[in-house]
Short mmCIF file of C-alpha atoms and ligand atoms in Angstrom, two decimals:
data_model
loop_
_atom_site.label_atom_id
_atom_site.label_comp_id
_atom_site.label_asym_id
_atom_site.label_seq_id
_atom_site.Cartn_x
_atom_site.Cartn_y
_atom_site.Cartn_z
CA MET A 1 -27.42 17.24 -31.56
CA ALA A 2 -27.53 15.66 -34.93
CA LEU A 3 -24.69 18.05 -36.29
CA ILE A 4 -22.41 16.98 -33.14
CA ALA A 5 -23.23 13.23 -33.51
CA ALA A 6 -22.07 13.69 -37.30
CA VAL A 7 -19.01 15.48 -36.72
CA LEU A 8 -17.53 13.14 -33.56
CA LEU A 9 -18.47 10.04 -35.90
CA TRP A 10 -16.76 11.87 -38.66
CA ALA A 11 -13.78 12.05 -36.06
CA GLY A 12 -13.67 8.96 -35.18
CA CYS A 13 -14.11 7.12 -38.93
CA GLY A 14 -10.97 9.24 -39.77
CA GLY A 15 -12.08 11.95 -42.35
CA GLU A 16 -11.44 15.38 -41.56
CA PRO A 17 -14.59 17.10 -40.98
CA ALA A 18 -15.41 20.64 -43.38
CA ASN A 19 -14.79 22.89 -40.11
CA GLY A 20 -11.18 21.40 -39.33
CA PRO A 21 -9.87 18.15 -36.97
CA ILE A 22 -11.71 18.62 -33.44
CA GLU A 23 -9.06 19.98 -31.05
CA ILE A 24 -8.51 17.76 -27.98
CA THR A 25 -6.29 19.62 -25.30
CA PHE A 26 -4.09 17.05 -23.28
CA PRO A 27 -1.49 18.51 -20.48
CA VAL A 28 1.43 15.90 -19.71
CA SER A 29 4.32 14.88 -18.11
CA ALA A 30 7.62 17.16 -19.26
CA LEU A 31 10.11 14.69 -18.16
CA GLY A 32 12.00 14.04 -21.10
CA ALA A 33 11.93 10.51 -22.36
CA GLU A 34 8.35 10.13 -21.18
CA SER A 35 7.07 13.34 -22.83
CA GLN A 36 8.40 11.95 -26.04
CA VAL A 37 6.84 8.82 -25.98
CA VAL A 38 3.31 10.45 -25.77
CA ARG A 39 4.14 12.51 -28.54
CA ARG A 40 5.06 9.56 -30.56
CA GLN A 41 2.23 7.87 -29.70
CA LEU A 42 -0.28 10.94 -30.09
CA ALA A 43 1.32 11.10 -33.71
CA ARG A 44 0.53 7.40 -34.68
CA PHE A 45 -2.82 8.01 -33.14
CA MET A 46 -3.56 11.37 -35.33
CA GLY A 47 -2.21 9.51 -38.61
CA GLU A 48 -4.92 7.20 -37.70
CA HIS A 49 -7.45 9.82 -36.83
CA PRO A 50 -7.18 12.74 -39.12
CA GLY A 51 -10.54 14.66 -37.96
CA ILE A 52 -8.83 14.91 -34.58
CA ARG A 53 -5.91 16.52 -33.13
CA VAL A 54 -4.54 16.39 -29.93
CA LEU A 55 -2.42 19.29 -28.66
CA GLN A 56 0.26 17.93 -25.56
CA ARG A 57 0.35 20.91 -22.58
CA GLU A 58 3.49 20.40 -20.31
CA THR A 59 2.34 20.91 -16.81
CA PRO A 60 4.27 20.52 -13.89
CA ASP A 61 5.64 16.89 -12.39
CA ALA A 62 5.02 17.51 -8.64
CA ALA A 63 1.72 16.65 -7.63
CA ASP A 64 0.90 18.66 -5.67
CA GLN A 65 1.24 21.81 -7.87
CA ARG A 66 -0.14 19.58 -10.45
CA HIS A 67 -3.10 19.12 -8.86
CA GLN A 68 -3.60 23.10 -7.49
CA LEU A 69 -3.00 23.75 -11.03
CA PHE A 70 -6.21 21.49 -12.17
CA VAL A 71 -8.08 22.33 -9.51
CA GLN A 72 -8.03 25.71 -10.84
CA TRP A 73 -8.95 24.91 -14.17
CA LEU A 74 -11.80 22.68 -13.11
CA ASN A 75 -13.06 25.15 -10.33
CA ALA A 76 -13.81 27.84 -13.13
CA GLY A 77 -15.63 25.50 -15.28
CA ALA A 78 -13.29 25.50 -17.70
CA ASP A 79 -13.21 22.96 -20.72
CA ASP A 80 -9.78 23.23 -21.31
CA PRO A 81 -8.18 20.73 -21.44
CA ASP A 82 -10.41 17.76 -22.38
CA ILE A 83 -8.11 14.76 -21.06
CA LEU A 84 -6.67 15.20 -17.62
CA SER A 85 -4.32 12.91 -16.23
CA LEU A 86 -5.00 12.26 -12.66
CA ASP A 87 -2.94 10.94 -9.45
CA VAL A 88 -4.71 7.89 -8.63
CA ILE A 89 -5.75 9.84 -5.27
CA TRP A 90 -7.86 12.63 -6.94
CA THR A 91 -10.16 10.27 -8.55
CA PRO A 92 -12.81 10.11 -5.64
CA GLU A 93 -12.41 14.19 -5.36
CA PHE A 94 -12.80 14.94 -9.01
CA ALA A 95 -15.39 12.67 -9.39
CA ALA A 96 -17.35 13.88 -6.10
CA ALA A 97 -17.10 17.84 -7.66
CA GLY A 98 -18.44 16.28 -10.98
CA TRP A 99 -15.62 17.99 -12.73
CA ILE A 100 -14.75 14.53 -14.42
CA LEU A 101 -17.40 12.12 -16.93
CA PRO A 102 -17.98 8.37 -16.15
CA LEU A 103 -16.59 6.57 -18.13
CA ASP A 104 -19.18 3.30 -18.10
CA ARG A 105 -21.22 4.89 -21.30
CA PHE A 106 -17.81 4.50 -23.62
CA GLY A 107 -17.81 0.78 -21.89
CA PRO A 108 -14.46 0.58 -21.09
CA ASP A 109 -13.10 -3.11 -20.35
CA THR A 110 -12.14 -2.95 -16.93
CA ALA A 111 -12.04 -6.42 -16.17
CA GLU A 112 -8.62 -6.70 -18.24
CA PHE A 113 -6.63 -4.00 -15.25
CA PHE A 114 -5.48 -4.97 -11.78
CA PRO A 115 -8.42 -4.60 -9.98
CA THR A 116 -7.47 -2.16 -6.94
CA THR A 117 -6.24 0.12 -10.08
CA ILE A 118 -10.04 -0.13 -11.13
CA SER A 119 -11.50 0.37 -7.62
CA ALA A 120 -9.33 3.61 -6.74
CA ASN A 121 -10.70 4.98 -9.76
CA ARG A 122 -14.26 3.88 -8.74
CA TRP A 123 -16.61 6.73 -7.25
CA ARG A 124 -20.31 6.04 -6.49
CA ASP A 125 -20.52 2.56 -8.45
CA SER A 126 -19.03 4.71 -11.58
CA LEU A 127 -15.63 4.22 -12.87
CA TYR A 128 -13.89 8.28 -13.90
CA ALA A 129 -10.72 7.65 -14.56
CA LEU A 130 -9.12 4.81 -16.35
CA PRO A 131 -5.69 3.78 -15.51
CA TRP A 132 -2.48 4.18 -17.62
CA PHE A 133 0.12 2.73 -15.56
CA VAL A 134 0.83 1.85 -11.94
CA ASP A 135 3.33 3.33 -9.74
CA VAL A 136 4.53 1.31 -6.77
CA GLY A 137 7.17 2.28 -4.03
CA MET A 138 10.36 0.06 -4.12
CA LEU A 139 13.84 -0.18 -2.42
CA TYR A 140 16.49 0.15 -5.02
CA TRP A 141 19.36 -1.14 -3.54
CA ARG A 142 23.17 -1.56 -4.30
CA THR A 143 24.22 -4.81 -6.59
CA ASP A 144 28.15 -4.30 -6.00
CA LEU A 145 28.00 -3.70 -1.91
CA MET A 146 26.09 -6.24 -0.78
CA ARG A 147 25.01 -9.61 -1.94
CA VAL A 148 21.39 -9.89 -1.12
CA ALA A 149 18.52 -7.23 -0.42
CA PRO A 150 17.46 -6.62 3.62
CA ARG A 151 14.28 -7.58 4.61
CA THR A 152 13.40 -5.82 7.75
CA PHE A 153 14.42 -1.84 8.68
CA GLU A 154 17.06 -3.71 11.45
CA GLU A 155 18.90 -5.54 8.13
CA LEU A 156 18.26 -1.98 6.00
CA ARG A 157 20.33 -0.62 8.66
CA ARG A 158 22.57 -2.55 9.17
CA ALA A 159 23.61 -3.05 5.56
CA ALA A 160 23.41 1.00 5.32
CA GLY A 161 25.79 1.02 7.84
CA ARG A 162 28.44 -1.01 6.34
CA ALA A 163 28.11 0.63 3.23
CA ARG A 164 29.03 3.76 4.30
CA ARG A 165 31.70 2.43 6.96
CA ASP A 166 33.37 -0.32 4.69
CA GLN A 167 32.70 0.98 1.70
CA GLY A 168 32.56 5.15 1.68
CA ILE A 169 29.78 5.51 0.26
CA ARG A 170 28.28 9.05 1.84
CA HIS A 171 24.02 8.09 2.62
CA GLY A 172 22.70 4.73 4.15
CA LEU A 173 19.05 4.98 2.44
CA VAL A 174 17.47 8.26 0.73
CA TRP A 175 13.57 8.45 0.56
CA GLN A 176 11.07 11.53 -0.19
CA GLY A 177 10.83 13.72 2.50
CA ALA A 178 9.94 17.02 1.58
CA ARG A 179 6.29 18.22 3.32
CA TYR A 180 4.26 17.05 0.37
CA GLU A 181 2.41 13.71 -0.65
CA GLY A 182 6.21 11.86 -1.25
CA LEU A 183 6.30 12.02 2.48
CA VAL A 184 2.55 10.34 2.61
CA ALA A 185 3.73 7.81 0.38
CA THR A 186 7.05 6.90 2.13
CA PHE A 187 5.01 6.78 5.60
CA VAL A 188 1.97 4.57 4.03
CA GLU A 189 5.35 2.11 3.53
CA TYR A 190 6.43 2.57 6.92
CA LEU A 191 3.28 2.27 8.28
CA GLY A 192 2.42 -1.52 6.39
CA GLY A 193 5.91 -2.32 7.55
CA TYR A 194 4.77 -1.82 10.92
CA GLY A 195 1.62 -3.46 10.44
CA GLY A 196 -0.71 -0.49 10.62
CA ARG A 197 -2.76 1.67 7.88
CA ILE A 198 -4.27 5.17 8.18
CA LEU A 199 -8.11 4.93 7.89
CA ASP A 200 -10.05 1.83 9.27
CA ASP A 201 -13.56 2.19 7.59
CA GLY A 202 -14.08 5.93 8.12
CA ARG A 203 -12.06 5.75 11.56
CA VAL A 204 -8.36 7.73 11.49
CA VAL A 205 -6.20 4.88 13.51
CA VAL A 206 -2.85 6.50 12.66
CA ALA A 207 -2.23 7.79 15.87
CA SER A 208 -1.78 3.63 16.71
CA LYS A 209 1.20 1.58 17.86
CA ALA A 210 2.01 0.79 14.51
CA GLY A 211 1.67 4.35 13.11
CA LEU A 212 4.31 5.05 16.64
CA GLY A 213 6.57 2.27 15.69
CA ALA A 214 6.89 3.73 11.69
CA LEU A 215 7.67 7.36 12.47
CA THR A 216 10.16 6.98 15.12
CA GLU A 217 11.70 4.46 12.71
CA MET A 218 11.97 7.02 10.17
CA ARG A 219 13.17 9.30 12.30
CA ASP A 220 15.33 7.11 13.76
CA GLU A 221 17.01 6.29 10.66
CA ILE A 222 17.76 9.97 10.21
CA TYR A 223 18.96 10.91 13.78
CA ALA A 224 19.84 8.22 15.91
CA SER A 225 21.29 5.59 13.32
CA GLY A 226 22.59 7.91 10.42
CA THR A 227 21.21 5.48 7.69
CA VAL A 228 19.03 8.85 6.11
CA PRO A 229 20.58 12.20 5.48
CA SER A 230 18.61 14.77 7.22
CA ALA A 231 18.37 16.54 3.88
CA VAL A 232 15.65 14.22 2.54
CA LEU A 233 13.42 16.57 4.65
CA THR A 234 13.48 18.49 1.64
CA TRP A 235 13.90 15.92 -1.10
CA HIS A 236 11.41 14.88 -3.76
CA GLU A 237 11.23 12.10 -6.07
CA GLU A 238 14.21 13.54 -8.30
CA GLU A 239 16.52 14.57 -5.08
CA THR A 240 16.61 11.24 -3.93
CA ARG A 241 17.22 9.90 -7.73
CA LEU A 242 20.07 11.82 -8.94
CA ALA A 243 21.95 10.59 -5.43
CA PHE A 244 21.26 6.94 -5.96
CA GLN A 245 22.27 7.86 -9.32
CA ASN A 246 25.54 9.55 -8.42
CA GLY A 247 26.68 6.18 -6.35
CA GLU A 248 25.57 8.15 -3.04
CA ALA A 249 23.64 6.14 -1.39
CA ALA A 250 23.09 2.23 -0.90
CA PHE A 251 19.34 2.47 -0.40
CA MET A 252 16.18 4.54 -2.31
CA ARG A 253 12.77 4.24 -1.97
CA ASN A 254 11.31 5.17 -5.29
CA TRP A 255 8.74 4.64 -7.98
CA PRO A 256 9.80 2.54 -11.40
CA TYR A 257 10.64 5.85 -13.40
CA ALA A 258 14.21 5.69 -11.94
CA TYR A 259 14.72 2.11 -13.12
CA GLY A 260 15.14 3.39 -16.25
CA LEU A 261 16.13 6.84 -15.77
CA MET A 262 19.42 5.00 -14.19
CA GLN A 263 20.49 2.35 -16.68
CA ASP A 264 22.19 4.73 -18.83
CA SER A 265 26.11 4.53 -18.11
CA ALA A 266 26.46 8.02 -19.49
CA GLY A 267 24.43 9.88 -16.52
CA SER A 268 24.84 7.18 -14.09
CA ARG A 269 27.40 5.71 -12.35
CA VAL A 270 25.23 2.54 -10.67
CA ALA A 271 23.93 2.21 -14.56
CA GLY A 272 24.05 -1.94 -13.71
CA LYS A 273 24.90 -1.85 -10.56
CA TYR A 274 21.24 -2.16 -8.93
CA ALA A 275 18.37 -3.94 -8.57
CA VAL A 276 14.68 -3.31 -6.76
CA THR A 277 12.92 -5.25 -4.17
CA ALA A 278 9.93 -4.50 -1.77
CA MET A 279 10.76 -2.06 0.97
CA PRO A 280 11.55 -3.59 4.10
CA ALA A 281 9.20 -4.22 7.27
CA ALA A 282 9.42 -5.51 11.16
CA PRO A 283 8.44 -8.51 12.40
CA GLN A 284 4.56 -7.59 13.45
CA GLY A 285 4.04 -5.95 9.61
CA ALA A 286 4.40 -6.75 5.83
CA PRO A 287 6.40 -5.59 3.14
CA THR A 288 4.36 -2.52 1.86
CA ALA A 289 4.49 -0.81 -1.86
CA THR A 290 1.65 2.45 -1.86
CA LEU A 291 -0.11 2.44 -5.11
CA GLY A 292 0.30 5.53 -7.44
CA GLY A 293 0.44 6.14 -11.07
CA THR A 294 -1.24 7.86 -13.29
CA GLN A 295 -5.39 7.80 -14.51
CA LEU A 296 -7.04 8.98 -17.97
CA ALA A 297 -9.79 11.18 -17.35
CA ILE A 298 -12.28 13.57 -19.73
CA ASN A 299 -13.01 16.84 -17.87
CA ARG A 300 -16.84 17.26 -17.84
CA ASN A 301 -17.23 20.51 -19.44
CA SER A 302 -15.00 19.29 -22.44
CA GLU A 303 -16.90 19.72 -25.52
CA HIS A 304 -15.89 16.71 -27.49
CA PRO A 305 -15.90 13.67 -24.74
CA GLU A 306 -16.27 10.91 -27.62
CA ALA A 307 -13.05 12.36 -29.19
CA ALA A 308 -11.32 12.55 -25.77
CA TRP A 309 -12.21 9.30 -24.82
CA SER A 310 -10.67 7.86 -28.52
CA VAL A 311 -7.32 8.92 -27.32
CA ILE A 312 -7.70 7.49 -23.88
CA GLU A 313 -8.80 4.31 -25.53
CA TYR A 314 -5.97 4.33 -27.66
CA LEU A 315 -3.35 5.03 -25.11
CA THR A 316 -4.57 2.57 -22.43
CA ARG A 317 -4.07 -0.22 -25.50
CA PRO A 318 -1.60 -2.86 -24.14
CA GLU A 319 0.75 -2.19 -27.53
CA GLN A 320 1.18 1.50 -26.22
CA MET A 321 1.47 0.20 -22.32
CA LEU A 322 3.93 -1.90 -23.42
CA GLU A 323 5.96 0.83 -25.64
CA ARG A 324 6.01 3.13 -21.91
CA ALA A 325 7.46 0.10 -20.55
CA GLU A 326 10.34 0.02 -22.60
CA VAL A 327 10.87 3.80 -23.41
CA VAL A 328 9.99 5.33 -19.57
CA GLY A 329 10.13 1.85 -17.21
CA GLN A 330 6.61 2.05 -16.61
CA PHE A 331 4.62 -0.68 -14.95
CA PRO A 332 1.17 -1.75 -17.23
CA THR A 333 -1.65 -1.84 -15.84
CA ARG A 334 -3.41 -4.90 -17.93
CA LEU A 335 -2.73 -7.90 -16.52
CA ALA A 336 -2.22 -9.99 -19.56
CA LEU A 337 0.77 -8.05 -20.39
CA TYR A 338 2.49 -9.81 -16.87
CA GLN A 339 1.94 -13.26 -18.58
CA GLY A 340 3.70 -12.87 -22.10
CA PRO A 341 7.67 -12.38 -22.09
CA GLU A 342 7.45 -9.11 -23.77
CA LEU A 343 6.94 -7.17 -20.57
CA GLY A 344 10.11 -8.44 -19.14
CA GLU A 345 12.21 -7.95 -21.72
CA ALA A 346 10.78 -4.06 -21.74
CA LEU A 347 11.17 -3.72 -18.18
CA SER A 348 14.51 -5.74 -17.43
CA ILE A 349 13.10 -6.45 -14.28
CA PRO A 350 11.49 -10.15 -14.28
CA THR A 351 7.65 -9.64 -14.67
CA ALA A 352 6.97 -12.07 -11.77
CA ASP A 353 8.75 -9.61 -9.10
CA VAL A 354 6.73 -6.58 -10.53
CA ARG A 355 3.24 -8.27 -10.85
CA ARG A 356 4.08 -9.73 -6.86
CA VAL A 357 4.80 -6.06 -5.47
CA VAL A 358 1.66 -4.32 -7.82
CA GLU A 359 -0.61 -6.78 -6.36
CA SER A 360 -0.21 -6.24 -2.57
CA ALA A 361 -0.11 -2.70 -3.48
CA VAL A 362 -1.61 -0.68 -0.65
CA PRO A 363 -3.82 2.32 -1.89
CA ARG A 364 -3.65 5.62 -0.24
CA PRO A 365 -7.42 6.17 1.52
CA VAL A 366 -10.03 6.39 -1.25
CA THR A 367 -12.33 9.58 -0.22
CA PRO A 368 -12.73 12.87 -1.93
CA VAL A 369 -11.19 14.61 0.89
CA TYR A 370 -8.17 13.05 0.46
CA SER A 371 -5.78 15.89 -0.24
CA GLN A 372 -7.10 17.82 2.68
CA LEU A 373 -6.06 14.52 4.51
CA SER A 374 -3.11 14.51 3.48
CA GLU A 375 -2.03 17.53 4.10
CA ILE A 376 -2.88 17.26 7.57
CA LEU A 377 -0.47 14.39 8.08
CA GLN A 378 2.33 15.92 5.82
CA ILE A 379 2.66 18.61 8.24
CA HIS A 380 2.38 16.66 11.46
CA LEU A 381 4.99 13.92 10.39
CA HIS A 382 7.11 16.41 9.21
CA ARG A 383 6.67 17.78 12.28
CA ALA A 384 8.23 14.84 14.34
CA LEU A 385 10.96 14.41 11.36
CA THR A 386 12.03 18.25 11.92
CA ARG A 387 12.15 17.59 15.90
CA GLN A 388 9.38 19.94 16.23
CA ARG A 389 7.19 17.06 17.95
CA THR A 390 7.93 13.72 19.43
CA PRO A 391 6.30 11.19 16.77
CA ALA A 392 3.38 10.48 19.09
CA ALA A 393 1.98 14.00 20.12
CA ALA A 394 2.46 14.15 16.11
CA LEU A 395 0.62 11.11 15.42
CA ARG A 396 -2.19 12.15 18.20
CA GLU A 397 -2.51 15.61 16.55
CA ALA A 398 -2.95 14.26 13.34
CA GLN A 399 -5.11 11.88 13.86
CA ALA A 400 -7.87 14.28 15.33
CA GLU A 401 -7.85 16.81 12.79
CA MET A 402 -7.92 14.41 10.17
CA GLN A 403 -11.00 12.95 12.22
CA GLN A 404 -12.43 16.14 12.54
CA LEU A 405 -12.36 16.54 8.79
CA LEU A 406 -13.80 13.34 8.03
CA ASN A 407 -16.83 14.52 10.41
CA ARG A 408 -17.26 17.62 8.69
CA SER A 409 -17.53 16.69 4.94
CA GLY A 410 -20.06 14.04 6.70
CA LEU A 411 -17.83 10.96 5.99
CA GLY A 412 -16.85 9.80 9.41
CA ALA A 413 -17.19 6.24 11.21
CA THR A 414 -21.07 6.85 11.07
CA GLY A 415 -22.42 6.20 7.84
CA SER A 416 -19.87 6.65 5.91
CA ARG A 417 -19.65 4.66 2.54
CA ALA A 418 -16.70 6.82 1.19
CA ALA A 419 -13.60 6.93 3.55
CA ARG A 420 -11.83 3.75 3.65
C1 LIG B 1 4.17 9.67 -7.79
C2 LIG B 1 2.99 8.03 -7.89
C3 LIG B 1 1.36 9.44 -7.31
C4 LIG B 1 1.40 9.48 -5.99
C5 LIG B 1 3.48 11.01 -5.91
C6 LIG B 1 4.09 11.64 -4.88
O1 LIG B 1 3.88 10.06 -9.24
O2 LIG B 1 2.28 8.24 -9.21
O3 LIG B 1 0.73 8.46 -6.98
O4 LIG B 1 1.15 10.70 -5.11
O5 LIG B 1 4.84 9.88 -6.94
O6 LIG B 1 4.76 12.07 -5.15
#
């Protein structure tokens, strides 16, 4: 123990331990600029900490695939990778399974972060992951096709119709409609737009009037008004981005990462011709952004938790967050960055707008069985959107199965502190 402590101390202070540097493994995104900015930041970190070598491993970007991979590793008790980049919806699951370490003992400066990003990473009063960047669902709109962005679903439908009819744009709106996590993220925004939610204190309430309004709206966009192409039923984030970037859609629902990627006129037909705003809402609801984003956590079986923490602490510093904002357009999780001028320059979106969307972002249910809940919901939403079921039947079935799951897991309405 004393020996380990000495080595760690050494690692922390910059000298190289006698038996070579400590190796920390860290699987991250393989998307071009994002992977490069992490590489750069890790190179700087290693320059300051010659006792630690961080090995960057590329992993799939699709949320569900990455989840499956991490679950396999952690379930097998692997001590590698040391650092995990988690989707915000996985933290309670990984914490409750005992796969990741509580971070409180490292003294993280949690008061500096957006409170929702911290509460989404707490489980049973401990913090299990530190928010790296925050994702919010936004409406991208073409500034060359219209003067103002629509605020209601109806306004959007009309503007999309005009763009298709009068300006020859192929699609009105594109969103993530494949049967995967992205569909739930999109649905949560329509649901909020109709004034509804998925869970209410351990009770599944998705088969509500609001739920029905939201799912019917999504379905009508495809089959009634033709606003949304039925192709989206197999699309993830990247397929929607490519359609919008090629000038084929008047609107797109997507996360912030797309903003920066479409600015380069070499690969984008819409460079300088788009802006972002909040998703539309119906009169009975409010514009809603799903809270997403990536968190950093430590594998409970890591042999080097202190060294892993020093990497996390470094990557979540304000200067690294600003650099990520500038290079890949991701939104920082630290509040103070929204006060200075640098963030606005880095993102080329007014900081006050970004802050407003982030502050009103709605988390998906914070529960260790989130992935299972979501899978049930995905199946039924997709059935309604492919017209195998009516929206009402799909939501009723989803609600019954989701409630059964919660009850079976002891997280149902009675005595639950977990499922919100
Ligand atoms: C983004 C979000 C994440 C969400 C996923 C869905 O990666 O950050 O929270 O679950 O997209 O596809």
